[in-house]
mmCIF file of C-alpha atoms in Angstrom:
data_model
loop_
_atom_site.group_PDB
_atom_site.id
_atom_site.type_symbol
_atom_site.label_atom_id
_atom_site.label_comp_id
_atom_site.label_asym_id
_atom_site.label_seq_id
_atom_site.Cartn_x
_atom_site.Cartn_y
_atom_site.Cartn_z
ATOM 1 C CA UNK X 1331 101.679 111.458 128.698
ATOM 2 C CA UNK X 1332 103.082 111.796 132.326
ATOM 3 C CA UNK X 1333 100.804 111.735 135.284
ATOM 4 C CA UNK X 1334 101.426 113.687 138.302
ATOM 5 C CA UNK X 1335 99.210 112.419 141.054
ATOM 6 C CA UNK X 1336 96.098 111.966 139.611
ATOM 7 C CA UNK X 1337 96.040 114.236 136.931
ATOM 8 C CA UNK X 1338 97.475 113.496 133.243
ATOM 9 C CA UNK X 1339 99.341 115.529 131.614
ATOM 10 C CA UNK X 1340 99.749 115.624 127.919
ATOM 11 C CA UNK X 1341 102.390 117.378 125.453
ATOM 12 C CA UNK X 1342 103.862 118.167 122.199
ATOM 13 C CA UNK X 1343 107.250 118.598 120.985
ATOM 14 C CA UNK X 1344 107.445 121.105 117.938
ATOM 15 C CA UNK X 1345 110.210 122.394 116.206
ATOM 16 C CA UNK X 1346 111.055 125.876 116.708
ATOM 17 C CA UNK X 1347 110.803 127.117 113.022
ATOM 18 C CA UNK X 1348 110.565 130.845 111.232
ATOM 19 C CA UNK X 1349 106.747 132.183 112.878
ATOM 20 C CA UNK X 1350 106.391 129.438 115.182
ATOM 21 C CA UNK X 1351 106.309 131.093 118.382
ATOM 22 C CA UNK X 1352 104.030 133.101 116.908
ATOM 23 C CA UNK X 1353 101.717 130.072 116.543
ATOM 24 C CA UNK X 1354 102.610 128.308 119.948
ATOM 25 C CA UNK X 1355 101.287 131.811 121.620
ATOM 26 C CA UNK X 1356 97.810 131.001 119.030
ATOM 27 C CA UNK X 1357 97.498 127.431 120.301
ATOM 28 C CA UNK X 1358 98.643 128.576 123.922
ATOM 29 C CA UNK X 1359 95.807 130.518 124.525
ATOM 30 C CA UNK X 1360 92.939 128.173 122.387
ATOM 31 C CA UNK X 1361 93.656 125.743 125.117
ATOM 32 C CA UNK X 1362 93.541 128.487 128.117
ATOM 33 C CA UNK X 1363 90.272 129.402 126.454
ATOM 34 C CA UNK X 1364 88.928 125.675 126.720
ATOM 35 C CA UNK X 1365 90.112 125.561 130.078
ATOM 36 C CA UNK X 1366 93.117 123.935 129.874
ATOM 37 C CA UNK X 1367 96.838 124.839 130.676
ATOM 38 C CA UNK X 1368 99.576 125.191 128.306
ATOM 39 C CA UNK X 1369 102.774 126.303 128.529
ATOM 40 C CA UNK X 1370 105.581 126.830 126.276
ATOM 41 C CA UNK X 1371 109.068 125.438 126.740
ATOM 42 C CA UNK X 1372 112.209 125.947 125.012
ATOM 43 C CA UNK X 1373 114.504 122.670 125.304
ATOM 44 C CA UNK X 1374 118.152 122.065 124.682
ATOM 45 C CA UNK X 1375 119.104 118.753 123.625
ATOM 46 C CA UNK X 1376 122.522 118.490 125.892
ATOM 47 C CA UNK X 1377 123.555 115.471 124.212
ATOM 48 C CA UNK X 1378 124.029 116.131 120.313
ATOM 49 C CA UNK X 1379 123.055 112.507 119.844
ATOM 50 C CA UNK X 1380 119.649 112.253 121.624
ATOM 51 C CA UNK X 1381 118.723 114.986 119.085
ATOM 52 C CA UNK X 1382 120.187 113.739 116.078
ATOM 53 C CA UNK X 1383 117.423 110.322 117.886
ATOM 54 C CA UNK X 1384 114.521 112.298 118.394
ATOM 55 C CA UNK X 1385 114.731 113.745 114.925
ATOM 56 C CA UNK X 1386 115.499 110.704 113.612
ATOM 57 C CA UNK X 1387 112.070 109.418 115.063
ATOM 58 C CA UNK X 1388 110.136 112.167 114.167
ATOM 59 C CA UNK X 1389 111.294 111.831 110.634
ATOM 60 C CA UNK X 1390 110.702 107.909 110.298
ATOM 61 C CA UNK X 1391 107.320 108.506 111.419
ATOM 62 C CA UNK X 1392 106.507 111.620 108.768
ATOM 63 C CA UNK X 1393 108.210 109.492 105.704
ATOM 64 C CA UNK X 1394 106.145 106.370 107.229
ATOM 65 C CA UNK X 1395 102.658 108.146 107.099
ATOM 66 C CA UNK X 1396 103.575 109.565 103.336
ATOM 67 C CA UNK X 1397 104.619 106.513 102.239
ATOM 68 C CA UNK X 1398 101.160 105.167 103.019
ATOM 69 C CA UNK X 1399 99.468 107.892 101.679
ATOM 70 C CA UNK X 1400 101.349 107.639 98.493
ATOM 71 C CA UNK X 1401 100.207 103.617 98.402
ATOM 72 C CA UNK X 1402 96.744 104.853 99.073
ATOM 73 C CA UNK X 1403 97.262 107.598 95.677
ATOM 74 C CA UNK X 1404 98.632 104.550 93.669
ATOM 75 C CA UNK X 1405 95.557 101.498 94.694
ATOM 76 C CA UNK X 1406 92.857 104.486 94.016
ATOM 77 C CA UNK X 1407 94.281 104.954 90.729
ATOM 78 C CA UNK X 1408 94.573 101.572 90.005
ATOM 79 C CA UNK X 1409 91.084 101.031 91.026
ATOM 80 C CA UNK X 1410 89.970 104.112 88.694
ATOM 81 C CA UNK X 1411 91.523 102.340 85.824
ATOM 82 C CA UNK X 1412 90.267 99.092 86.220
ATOM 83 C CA UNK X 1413 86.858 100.561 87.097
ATOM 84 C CA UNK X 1414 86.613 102.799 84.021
ATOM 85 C CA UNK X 1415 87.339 105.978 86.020
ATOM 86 C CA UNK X 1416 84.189 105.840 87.669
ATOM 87 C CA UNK X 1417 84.282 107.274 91.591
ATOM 88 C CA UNK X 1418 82.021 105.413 93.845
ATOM 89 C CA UNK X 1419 80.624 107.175 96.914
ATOM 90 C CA UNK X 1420 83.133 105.199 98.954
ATOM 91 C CA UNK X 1421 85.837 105.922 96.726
ATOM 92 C CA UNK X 1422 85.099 109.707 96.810
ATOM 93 C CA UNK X 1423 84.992 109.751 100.898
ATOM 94 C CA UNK X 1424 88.117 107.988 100.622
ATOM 95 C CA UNK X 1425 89.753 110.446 98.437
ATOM 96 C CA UNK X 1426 88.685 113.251 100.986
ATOM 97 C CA UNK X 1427 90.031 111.710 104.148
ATOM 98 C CA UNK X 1428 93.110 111.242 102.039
ATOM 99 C CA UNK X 1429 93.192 114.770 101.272
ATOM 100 C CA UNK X 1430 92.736 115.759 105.304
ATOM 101 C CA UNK X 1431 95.290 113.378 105.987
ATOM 102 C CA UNK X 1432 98.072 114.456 103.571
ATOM 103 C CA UNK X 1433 97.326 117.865 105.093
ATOM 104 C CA UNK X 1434 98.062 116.928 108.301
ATOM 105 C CA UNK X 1435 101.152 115.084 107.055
ATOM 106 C CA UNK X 1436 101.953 118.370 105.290
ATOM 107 C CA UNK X 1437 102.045 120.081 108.323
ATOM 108 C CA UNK X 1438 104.072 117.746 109.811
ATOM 109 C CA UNK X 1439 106.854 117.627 106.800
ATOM 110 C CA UNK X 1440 109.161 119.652 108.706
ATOM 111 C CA UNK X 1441 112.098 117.730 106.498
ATOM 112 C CA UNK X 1442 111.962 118.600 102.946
ATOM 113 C CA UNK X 1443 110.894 114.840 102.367
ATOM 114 C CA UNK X 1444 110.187 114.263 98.384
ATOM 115 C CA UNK X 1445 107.597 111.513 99.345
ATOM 116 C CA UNK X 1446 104.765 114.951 99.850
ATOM 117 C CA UNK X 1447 105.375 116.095 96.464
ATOM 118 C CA UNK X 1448 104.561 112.675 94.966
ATOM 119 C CA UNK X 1449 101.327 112.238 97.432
ATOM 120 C CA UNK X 1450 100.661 115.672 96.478
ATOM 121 C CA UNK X 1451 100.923 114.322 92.677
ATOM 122 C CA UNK X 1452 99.035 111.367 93.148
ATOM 123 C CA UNK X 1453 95.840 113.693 94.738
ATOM 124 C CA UNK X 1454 96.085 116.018 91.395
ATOM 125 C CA UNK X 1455 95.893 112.799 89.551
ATOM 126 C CA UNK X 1456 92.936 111.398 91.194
ATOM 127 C CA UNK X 1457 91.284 115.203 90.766
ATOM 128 C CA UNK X 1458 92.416 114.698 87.471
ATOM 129 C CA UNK X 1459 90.741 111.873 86.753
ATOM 130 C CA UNK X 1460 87.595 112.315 88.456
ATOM 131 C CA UNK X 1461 87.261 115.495 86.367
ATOM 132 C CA UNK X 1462 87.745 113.810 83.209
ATOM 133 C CA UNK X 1463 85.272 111.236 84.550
ATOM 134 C CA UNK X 1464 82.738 114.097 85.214
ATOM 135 C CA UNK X 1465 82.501 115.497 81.770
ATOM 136 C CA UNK X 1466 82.699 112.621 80.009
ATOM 137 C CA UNK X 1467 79.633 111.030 82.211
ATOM 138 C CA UNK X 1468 78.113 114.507 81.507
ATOM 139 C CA UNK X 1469 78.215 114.625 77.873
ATOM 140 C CA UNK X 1470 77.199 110.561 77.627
ATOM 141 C CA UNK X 1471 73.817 112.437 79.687
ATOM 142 C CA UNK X 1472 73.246 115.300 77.626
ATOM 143 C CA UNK X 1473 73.812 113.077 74.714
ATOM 144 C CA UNK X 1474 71.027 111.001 76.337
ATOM 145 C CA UNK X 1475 68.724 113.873 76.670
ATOM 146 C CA UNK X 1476 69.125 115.276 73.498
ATOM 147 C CA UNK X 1477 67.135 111.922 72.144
ATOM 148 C CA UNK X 1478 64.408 111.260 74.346
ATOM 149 C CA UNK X 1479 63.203 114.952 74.015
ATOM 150 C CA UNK X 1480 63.345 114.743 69.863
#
């Protein structure tokens, strides 16, 4: 944020990838369309070592936020183990704001970082489980059915 009288400014640095202008131009004009301004800068780092800093940051954070996601993966697991791979309401909206958060994150991975592939492993094995979980909670109920209608 930088404030210029009594306005504030906010913005964004991206990195200029394959089809990102192409996106920039997209979120340029959602935020003309909302009333906003947006503009879209190209920047030269003049100092190879402020940029080697900046990405340096940018990557700390992104292997920071996987890293907790990948905890997250590992105590809902645990917790599906020790619970008898039962999901709880909570433990289902947990799962889901984990999934919207390791897309985010996904987004974000702009650095090849291995840490998304085992978040993204972690998810499959919650799915996994909760699917397993399903049937078998479904066949115990049929099972159920089947004798109190003989």
């Amino acid at each position: 944020s930088a404030g210029f009288g009594e306005e504030t400014h906010e913005g964004a640095v991206l990195e200029d990838r394959k089809g990102s202008n192409t996106k920039f131009k997209y979120l340029s004009a959602k935020i003309l369309e909302m009333g906003g301004e947006a503009s879209i800068v190209e920047m030269k780092f003049l100092d190879p070592k402020d940029e080697r800093e900046v990405v340096s940051r940018f990557r700390t954070q992104a292997l920071e936020e996987l890293s907790q996601l990948k905890q997250d993966c590992a105590q809902v697991l645990s917790e599906l183990k020790n619970g008898g791979a039962i999901f709880t309401e909570d433990q289902s909206e947990q799962v889901k704001k984990m999934i919207r958060r390791y897309s985010k994150a996904r987004s974000r991975n702009h650095f090849g970082l291995s840490t998304a592939q085992d978040v993204e492993k972690g998810l499959y094995a919650i799915i996994s489980t909760a699917r397993q979980a399903s049937s078998e909670l479904s066949a115990q109920l049929a099972k159920a059915m089947d004798k109190a209608v003989k």
